[in-house]
Amino acid sequence: NCYSFQKPEIDLLTFPSSWNLLYFPPDHPPQTLKIALFVKKWPQSSHADRRVEPVSNSKLDRYTVRLVHTESVGLMHAQAKDVTNLAVTWHGIAYESIHSDIIQELLRAPEEEQAAMVTKKVMRVVEEVRFFPRYSHHVATSDHAGDILKRIYMIPEERVHIILNGVDEAIFRPELSLGNELKHELGIPQNGSLILGMSGRLVKDKGHPLIFQALKEIFMENNRFQQSVVLVIAGDGPWGARYKDLGANILVLGPLGRADLAKFYNAIDIFVHPTLRGQGLDQTPLEAILSGKPVMTTRVASLTGSVIVGPELGYTFSPTVESLKKTLYRVWKDGKVVLEKKGKAARQRGLKLFTATKMTAAYERLFLCMSKEAYCKYPNPFY
């Protein structure tokens, strides 16, 4: 006898993991959706500081908008409370920031003024717990944030959806010639030094005092390390000038455009991300991973829960000078061959999770799901 078999379906609204894990066919959507987008700052270089003006619910009705997407509180909760077809993406929530403040307090020098953080931050969490439910659907950009929204903020699981950040896989990809080009420009031997890379804002909460002190101590105690390692830094900020005091093997390039960043990632052997901020999901480690490079990063929950989930993909360290030094020595000892192997494994996972294509497909399906219940059904990936 022959039996017909239909694969069981799941409801996407209660899917507990990242939607990036799922495959959504790249067909054009079967319907056209009018989506109102609200952001806190408009992402244009010529209007980088232009604030979005408040829009009333009556205006939304007048424009016959079917769906609303707001980045954080781009659309305030007082306006959002009666909008049922709305999704909000949180790139950082107050509960996550408390961990960051604890780290920075532990690293605070005795002569620095203590931050009055605890009471203020706790009350901000309380405020968020109160008003977050006014948004009908919540998108978390990390697995950790999704868990917090469900457990701590007590938002029902069918209203919390995890869609990890993605970066442009057409730009950030392995391209040996690009790396060799930058190394030639910088005067770095093609097969010589171990090259560490950092990029982003060169400010305190990104961990630059921590990595600066760790390197300073290593250079003082190990001459071989200092001579065989090059640190290339892309970015701008107050710590840029200070790195030059560590010696000629520290190269500060300043801010780079995306094309030059592609060269940067291809030139390094490992990306170092000493951030002290546990909020959201940073783009720079994802860019490095898609470029085929392993990452060493601080043990903050958003990164260890979504990005470096095992030693085969990279390295993690506690936010202390001693732990960071130990990890830097480990990377140095492992060498280029091990780093290349980890980078390949990281990229294979990154292609499944961290591409712009995967991210946009997940958002598209979420909007379709919000517009029509039938699109919330998906073949069970675990069956």
mmCIF file of C-alpha atoms in Angstrom, residues 58-363:
data_model
loop_
_atom_site.group_PDB
_atom_site.id
_atom_site.type_symbol
_atom_site.label_atom_id
_atom_site.label_comp_id
_atom_site.label_asym_id
_atom_site.label_seq_id
_atom_site.Cartn_x
_atom_site.Cartn_y
_atom_site.Cartn_z
ATOM 1 C CA SER A 58 -4.671 59.280 11.402
ATOM 2 C CA LYS A 59 -1.909 59.919 8.870
ATOM 3 C CA LEU A 60 -1.164 56.205 8.749
ATOM 4 C CA ASP A 61 -4.827 55.572 8.013
ATOM 5 C CA ARG A 62 -4.886 58.267 5.347
ATOM 6 C CA TYR A 63 -1.968 56.698 3.487
ATOM 7 C CA THR A 64 -3.679 53.267 3.724
ATOM 8 C CA VAL A 65 -0.522 51.729 5.166
ATOM 9 C CA ARG A 66 -0.964 48.009 5.712
ATOM 10 C CA LEU A 67 2.142 47.404 7.834
ATOM 11 C CA VAL A 68 4.394 49.452 10.091
ATOM 12 C CA HIS A 69 8.056 48.782 10.889
ATOM 13 C CA THR A 70 9.846 50.920 13.439
ATOM 14 C CA GLU A 71 13.509 50.881 14.401
ATOM 15 C CA SER A 72 13.476 51.070 18.196
ATOM 16 C CA VAL A 73 11.296 53.984 19.348
ATOM 17 C CA GLY A 74 11.262 55.696 15.953
ATOM 18 C CA LEU A 75 7.505 55.394 16.404
ATOM 19 C CA MET A 76 6.807 56.150 20.062
ATOM 20 C CA HIS A 77 4.883 53.609 22.107
ATOM 21 C CA ALA A 78 2.029 56.052 22.734
ATOM 22 C CA GLN A 79 1.377 56.077 18.982
ATOM 23 C CA ALA A 80 2.075 52.365 18.547
ATOM 24 C CA LYS A 81 -0.319 50.996 21.152
ATOM 25 C CA ASP A 82 -3.335 50.852 18.807
ATOM 26 C CA VAL A 83 -1.429 49.696 15.696
ATOM 27 C CA THR A 84 -1.861 45.923 15.449
ATOM 28 C CA ASN A 85 0.084 45.452 12.204
ATOM 29 C CA LEU A 86 3.357 46.776 13.631
ATOM 30 C CA ALA A 87 6.799 45.250 14.155
ATOM 31 C CA VAL A 88 9.567 46.944 16.151
ATOM 32 C CA THR A 89 13.239 45.976 15.828
ATOM 33 C CA TRP A 90 15.314 46.463 18.968
ATOM 34 C CA HIS A 91 19.035 47.019 18.351
ATOM 35 C CA GLY A 92 19.656 47.250 22.087
ATOM 36 C CA ILE A 93 17.549 47.174 25.235
ATOM 37 C CA ALA A 94 18.184 48.558 28.701
ATOM 38 C CA TYR A 95 18.497 45.170 30.398
ATOM 39 C CA GLU A 96 21.487 44.312 28.184
ATOM 40 C CA SER A 97 23.202 47.612 28.961
ATOM 41 C CA ILE A 98 23.383 46.824 32.696
ATOM 42 C CA HIS A 99 25.947 44.098 31.972
ATOM 43 C CA SER A 100 27.995 46.608 29.987
ATOM 44 C CA ASP A 101 27.918 49.081 32.864
ATOM 45 C CA ILE A 102 29.083 46.411 35.323
ATOM 46 C CA ILE A 103 32.033 45.583 33.076
ATOM 47 C CA GLN A 104 33.029 49.234 32.727
ATOM 48 C CA GLU A 105 32.760 49.785 36.485
ATOM 49 C CA LEU A 106 35.070 46.825 37.112
ATOM 50 C CA LEU A 107 37.579 48.310 34.664
ATOM 51 C CA ARG A 108 37.304 51.840 36.078
ATOM 52 C CA ALA A 109 40.582 53.315 37.304
ATOM 53 C CA PRO A 110 40.558 54.541 40.954
ATOM 54 C CA GLU A 111 41.011 58.146 39.866
ATOM 55 C CA GLU A 112 38.013 58.020 37.504
ATOM 56 C CA GLU A 113 34.630 59.189 38.723
ATOM 57 C CA GLN A 114 32.141 56.431 39.486
ATOM 58 C CA ALA A 115 29.116 56.382 37.225
ATOM 59 C CA ALA A 116 25.731 56.679 38.909
ATOM 60 C CA MET A 117 24.360 53.806 36.916
ATOM 61 C CA VAL A 118 22.462 51.152 38.835
ATOM 62 C CA THR A 119 19.296 52.897 39.977
ATOM 63 C CA LYS A 120 18.883 54.839 36.740
ATOM 64 C CA LYS A 121 19.366 51.784 34.512
ATOM 65 C CA VAL A 122 17.114 49.543 36.590
ATOM 66 C CA MET A 123 14.329 52.113 36.409
ATOM 67 C CA ARG A 124 14.821 52.319 32.652
ATOM 68 C CA VAL A 125 14.357 48.544 32.450
ATOM 69 C CA VAL A 126 11.162 48.891 34.483
ATOM 70 C CA GLU A 127 9.925 51.577 32.092
ATOM 71 C CA GLU A 128 10.675 49.364 29.086
ATOM 72 C CA VAL A 129 8.900 46.381 30.655
ATOM 73 C CA ARG A 130 5.854 48.611 31.040
ATOM 74 C CA PHE A 131 5.690 50.106 27.560
ATOM 75 C CA PHE A 132 7.187 47.387 25.325
ATOM 76 C CA PRO A 133 3.903 45.383 25.256
ATOM 77 C CA ARG A 134 2.293 48.320 23.429
ATOM 78 C CA TYR A 135 4.163 47.200 20.299
ATOM 79 C CA SER A 136 2.383 44.272 18.665
ATOM 80 C CA HIS A 137 5.440 42.394 17.293
ATOM 81 C CA HIS A 138 9.070 42.533 18.453
ATOM 82 C CA VAL A 139 12.170 41.648 16.424
ATOM 83 C CA ALA A 140 15.286 40.794 18.430
ATOM 84 C CA THR A 141 18.624 41.011 16.613
ATOM 85 C CA SER A 142 20.267 38.347 18.800
ATOM 86 C CA ASP A 143 19.171 35.110 20.458
ATOM 87 C CA HIS A 144 20.013 36.602 23.853
ATOM 88 C CA ALA A 145 17.798 39.649 23.316
ATOM 89 C CA GLY A 146 14.960 37.410 22.195
ATOM 90 C CA ASP A 147 15.230 35.413 25.410
ATOM 91 C CA ILE A 148 15.215 38.607 27.512
ATOM 92 C CA LEU A 149 12.121 39.931 25.757
ATOM 93 C CA LYS A 150 10.276 36.699 26.529
ATOM 94 C CA ARG A 151 11.500 36.029 30.075
ATOM 95 C CA ILE A 152 12.345 39.396 31.630
ATOM 96 C CA TYR A 153 10.035 41.691 29.652
ATOM 97 C CA MET A 154 7.289 39.040 29.735
ATOM 98 C CA ILE A 155 6.220 39.493 26.100
ATOM 99 C CA PRO A 156 4.318 36.445 24.753
ATOM 100 C CA GLU A 157 6.489 34.219 22.581
ATOM 101 C CA GLU A 158 4.203 34.575 19.544
ATOM 102 C CA ARG A 159 5.040 38.301 19.515
ATOM 103 C CA VAL A 160 8.854 37.917 19.730
ATOM 104 C CA HIS A 161 10.817 36.975 16.606
ATOM 105 C CA ILE A 162 14.597 36.613 16.235
ATOM 106 C CA ILE A 163 16.085 37.968 13.014
ATOM 107 C CA LEU A 164 19.848 38.322 13.219
ATOM 108 C CA ASN A 165 21.631 41.238 11.571
ATOM 109 C CA GLY A 166 23.095 40.578 8.143
ATOM 110 C CA VAL A 167 25.762 42.234 5.992
ATOM 111 C CA ASP A 168 26.266 42.456 2.237
ATOM 112 C CA GLU A 169 27.771 39.130 1.163
ATOM 113 C CA ALA A 170 28.641 40.556 -2.262
ATOM 114 C CA ILE A 171 31.101 42.990 -0.643
ATOM 115 C CA PHE A 172 32.317 41.030 2.367
ATOM 116 C CA ARG A 173 33.720 37.814 0.925
ATOM 117 C CA PRO A 174 37.119 36.090 0.706
ATOM 118 C CA GLU A 175 39.229 37.796 -1.960
ATOM 119 C CA LEU A 176 42.946 37.089 -1.551
ATOM 120 C CA SER A 177 44.003 39.709 -4.095
ATOM 121 C CA LEU A 178 42.267 42.472 -2.137
ATOM 122 C CA GLY A 179 44.147 41.557 1.018
ATOM 123 C CA ASN A 180 47.469 41.386 -0.799
ATOM 124 C CA GLU A 181 46.783 44.800 -2.320
ATOM 125 C CA LEU A 182 46.340 46.425 1.089
ATOM 126 C CA LYS A 183 49.354 44.627 2.542
ATOM 127 C CA HIS A 184 51.443 45.956 -0.327
ATOM 128 C CA GLU A 185 50.152 49.485 0.294
ATOM 129 C CA LEU A 186 51.014 49.213 3.994
ATOM 130 C CA GLY A 187 54.392 47.562 3.471
ATOM 131 C CA ILE A 188 53.451 44.331 5.265
ATOM 132 C CA PRO A 189 55.220 41.168 3.980
ATOM 133 C CA GLN A 190 52.776 38.847 2.233
ATOM 134 C CA ASN A 191 53.644 35.723 4.241
ATOM 135 C CA GLY A 192 55.281 37.214 7.291
ATOM 136 C CA SER A 193 53.681 38.720 10.364
ATOM 137 C CA LEU A 194 50.493 37.589 12.047
ATOM 138 C CA ILE A 195 48.001 40.364 11.334
ATOM 139 C CA LEU A 196 45.356 41.305 13.896
ATOM 140 C CA GLY A 197 42.572 43.652 12.811
ATOM 141 C CA MET A 198 40.093 45.938 14.561
ATOM 142 C CA SER A 199 37.489 48.278 13.087
ATOM 143 C CA GLY A 200 34.745 50.584 14.286
ATOM 144 C CA ARG A 201 34.588 53.520 16.671
ATOM 145 C CA LEU A 202 37.801 53.866 18.691
ATOM 146 C CA VAL A 203 36.108 54.742 21.970
ATOM 147 C CA LYS A 204 36.102 53.462 25.539
ATOM 148 C CA ASP A 205 32.942 51.348 25.480
ATOM 149 C CA LYS A 206 34.243 49.441 22.457
ATOM 150 C CA GLY A 207 37.002 48.082 24.701
ATOM 151 C CA HIS A 208 39.979 50.037 23.404
ATOM 152 C CA PRO A 209 41.464 50.827 26.852
ATOM 153 C CA LEU A 210 41.353 47.076 27.531
ATOM 154 C CA ILE A 211 43.121 45.956 24.351
ATOM 155 C CA PHE A 212 45.589 48.850 24.607
ATOM 156 C CA GLN A 213 46.691 47.799 28.086
ATOM 157 C CA ALA A 214 46.855 44.110 27.146
ATOM 158 C CA LEU A 215 49.081 44.816 24.143
ATOM 159 C CA LYS A 216 51.246 47.213 26.101
ATOM 160 C CA GLU A 217 51.959 44.555 28.717
ATOM 161 C CA ILE A 218 52.585 41.820 26.157
ATOM 162 C CA PHE A 219 54.999 44.017 24.202
ATOM 163 C CA MET A 220 56.939 44.737 27.401
ATOM 164 C CA GLU A 221 57.226 41.073 28.383
ATOM 165 C CA ASN A 222 57.609 39.368 25.007
ATOM 166 C CA ASN A 223 59.820 40.885 22.325
ATOM 167 C CA ARG A 224 59.120 38.058 19.850
ATOM 168 C CA PHE A 225 55.377 38.725 19.992
ATOM 169 C CA GLN A 226 55.906 42.430 19.386
ATOM 170 C CA GLN A 227 58.133 41.830 16.367
ATOM 171 C CA SER A 228 55.984 39.138 14.743
ATOM 172 C CA VAL A 229 52.517 40.678 15.150
ATOM 173 C CA VAL A 230 51.000 43.621 13.266
ATOM 174 C CA LEU A 231 47.799 45.317 14.432
ATOM 175 C CA VAL A 232 45.818 47.109 11.702
ATOM 176 C CA ILE A 233 43.030 49.411 12.916
ATOM 177 C CA ALA A 234 40.250 50.845 10.749
ATOM 178 C CA GLY A 235 38.166 53.532 12.388
ATOM 179 C CA ASP A 236 38.188 56.898 14.072
ATOM 180 C CA GLY A 237 38.024 58.103 17.651
ATOM 181 C CA PRO A 238 40.078 59.362 20.610
ATOM 182 C CA TRP A 239 42.004 56.112 21.007
ATOM 183 C CA GLY A 240 43.363 56.255 17.456
ATOM 184 C CA ALA A 241 46.281 58.545 18.327
ATOM 185 C CA ARG A 242 47.153 56.578 21.476
ATOM 186 C CA TYR A 243 47.724 53.322 19.630
ATOM 187 C CA LYS A 244 50.624 54.881 17.768
ATOM 188 C CA ASP A 245 52.521 55.017 21.070
ATOM 189 C CA LEU A 246 52.714 51.211 21.069
ATOM 190 C CA GLY A 247 55.201 51.106 18.193
ATOM 191 C CA ALA A 248 55.626 50.865 14.447
ATOM 192 C CA ASN A 249 53.655 47.609 14.171
ATOM 193 C CA ILE A 250 50.409 49.393 15.063
ATOM 194 C CA LEU A 251 48.853 50.851 11.903
ATOM 195 C CA VAL A 252 45.854 53.180 12.295
ATOM 196 C CA LEU A 253 44.134 53.673 8.926
ATOM 197 C CA GLY A 254 41.292 55.962 9.960
ATOM 198 C CA PRO A 255 37.689 55.485 8.766
ATOM 199 C CA LEU A 256 37.285 53.368 5.636
ATOM 200 C CA GLY A 257 34.545 53.033 3.043
ATOM 201 C CA ARG A 258 33.017 49.631 2.364
ATOM 202 C CA ALA A 259 35.318 48.840 -0.581
ATOM 203 C CA ASP A 260 38.395 49.562 1.520
ATOM 204 C CA LEU A 261 36.915 47.642 4.440
ATOM 205 C CA ALA A 262 36.699 44.610 2.145
ATOM 206 C CA LYS A 263 40.454 44.970 1.561
ATOM 207 C CA PHE A 264 41.023 45.369 5.288
ATOM 208 C CA TYR A 265 39.220 42.166 6.263
ATOM 209 C CA ASN A 266 40.987 40.185 3.556
ATOM 210 C CA ALA A 267 44.381 41.414 4.728
ATOM 211 C CA ILE A 268 44.053 40.343 8.370
ATOM 212 C CA ASP A 269 44.395 36.881 9.913
ATOM 213 C CA ILE A 270 41.901 37.426 12.751
ATOM 214 C CA PHE A 271 39.441 40.131 13.778
ATOM 215 C CA VAL A 272 39.683 41.379 17.354
ATOM 216 C CA HIS A 273 36.463 42.729 18.894
ATOM 217 C CA PRO A 274 37.046 43.779 22.534
ATOM 218 C CA THR A 275 33.670 45.493 22.967
ATOM 219 C CA LEU A 276 32.316 46.225 26.431
ATOM 220 C CA ARG A 277 28.789 46.774 25.090
ATOM 221 C CA GLY A 278 26.458 43.808 25.195
ATOM 222 C CA GLN A 279 23.607 45.451 23.311
ATOM 223 C CA GLY A 280 22.315 44.352 19.934
ATOM 224 C CA LEU A 281 24.505 42.490 17.460
ATOM 225 C CA ASP A 282 27.515 44.376 16.106
ATOM 226 C CA GLN A 283 28.065 44.439 12.346
ATOM 227 C CA THR A 284 31.871 44.339 12.291
ATOM 228 C CA PRO A 285 32.315 40.719 13.500
ATOM 229 C CA LEU A 286 29.768 39.641 10.889
ATOM 230 C CA GLU A 287 31.684 41.454 8.140
ATOM 231 C CA ALA A 288 34.878 39.690 9.221
ATOM 232 C CA ILE A 289 33.187 36.278 9.328
ATOM 233 C CA LEU A 290 31.725 36.613 5.828
ATOM 234 C CA SER A 291 35.220 37.626 4.682
ATOM 235 C CA GLY A 292 36.437 34.246 5.938
ATOM 236 C CA LYS A 293 38.155 35.443 9.107
ATOM 237 C CA PRO A 294 37.817 34.094 12.647
ATOM 238 C CA VAL A 295 36.843 36.488 15.430
ATOM 239 C CA MET A 296 38.098 36.859 18.985
ATOM 240 C CA THR A 297 35.549 38.728 21.069
ATOM 241 C CA THR A 298 34.485 39.610 24.580
ATOM 242 C CA ARG A 299 32.156 37.135 26.270
ATOM 243 C CA VAL A 300 28.960 39.159 26.039
ATOM 244 C CA ALA A 301 25.798 37.135 25.644
ATOM 245 C CA SER A 302 24.713 38.534 22.280
ATOM 246 C CA LEU A 303 28.021 37.450 20.692
ATOM 247 C CA THR A 304 28.579 34.122 22.440
ATOM 248 C CA GLY A 305 24.928 33.174 21.968
ATOM 249 C CA SER A 306 24.655 34.019 18.274
ATOM 250 C CA VAL A 307 28.104 34.458 16.701
ATOM 251 C CA ILE A 308 31.038 32.623 18.342
ATOM 252 C CA VAL A 309 29.067 29.649 19.622
ATOM 253 C CA GLY A 310 32.063 27.277 19.727
ATOM 254 C CA PRO A 311 35.895 27.232 19.684
ATOM 255 C CA GLU A 312 35.938 25.975 16.104
ATOM 256 C CA LEU A 313 34.707 29.420 14.990
ATOM 257 C CA GLY A 314 36.990 31.723 16.967
ATOM 258 C CA TYR A 315 37.948 32.811 20.476
ATOM 259 C CA THR A 316 36.218 34.471 23.421
ATOM 260 C CA PHE A 317 37.653 36.153 26.502
ATOM 261 C CA SER A 318 36.442 37.747 29.713
ATOM 262 C CA PRO A 319 36.643 41.561 29.792
ATOM 263 C CA THR A 320 39.860 41.650 31.844
ATOM 264 C CA VAL A 321 43.408 42.421 30.807
ATOM 265 C CA GLU A 322 44.651 39.012 31.957
ATOM 266 C CA SER A 323 42.009 37.056 30.040
ATOM 267 C CA LEU A 324 42.598 39.122 26.901
ATOM 268 C CA LYS A 325 46.377 38.628 27.135
ATOM 269 C CA LYS A 326 45.923 34.891 27.521
ATOM 270 C CA THR A 327 43.722 34.766 24.419
ATOM 271 C CA LEU A 328 46.132 36.888 22.373
ATOM 272 C CA TYR A 329 48.946 34.485 23.278
ATOM 273 C CA ARG A 330 46.705 31.568 22.298
ATOM 274 C CA VAL A 331 46.005 33.127 18.893
ATOM 275 C CA TRP A 332 49.728 33.793 18.390
ATOM 276 C CA LYS A 333 50.589 30.207 19.291
ATOM 277 C CA ASP A 334 47.877 28.717 17.060
ATOM 278 C CA GLY A 335 49.205 30.643 14.056
ATOM 279 C CA LYS A 336 47.958 31.251 10.538
ATOM 280 C CA VAL A 337 47.043 27.656 9.616
ATOM 281 C CA VAL A 338 44.694 27.205 12.571
ATOM 282 C CA LEU A 339 43.227 30.675 12.079
ATOM 283 C CA GLU A 340 42.522 29.965 8.424
ATOM 284 C CA LYS A 341 40.683 26.765 9.340
ATOM 285 C CA LYS A 342 38.570 28.571 11.929
ATOM 286 C CA GLY A 343 37.854 31.354 9.431
ATOM 287 C CA LYS A 344 36.532 28.889 6.844
ATOM 288 C CA ALA A 345 34.246 27.278 9.436
ATOM 289 C CA ALA A 346 33.022 30.687 10.576
ATOM 290 C CA ARG A 347 32.233 31.738 7.014
ATOM 291 C CA GLN A 348 30.256 28.558 6.309
ATOM 292 C CA ARG A 349 28.081 29.289 9.323
ATOM 293 C CA GLY A 350 27.941 32.981 8.452
ATOM 294 C CA LEU A 351 26.515 32.235 5.005
ATOM 295 C CA LYS A 352 23.593 30.468 6.706
ATOM 296 C CA LEU A 353 22.895 33.255 9.187
ATOM 297 C CA PHE A 354 24.562 36.626 8.644
ATOM 298 C CA THR A 355 24.000 37.632 5.025
ATOM 299 C CA ALA A 356 21.894 40.608 4.007
ATOM 300 C CA THR A 357 19.939 38.243 1.747
ATOM 301 C CA LYS A 358 18.981 35.958 4.654
ATOM 302 C CA MET A 359 18.045 38.913 6.840
ATOM 303 C CA THR A 360 15.871 40.636 4.236
ATOM 304 C CA ALA A 361 14.149 37.361 3.298
ATOM 305 C CA ALA A 362 13.268 36.844 6.966
ATOM 306 C CA TYR A 363 11.854 40.364 7.300
#
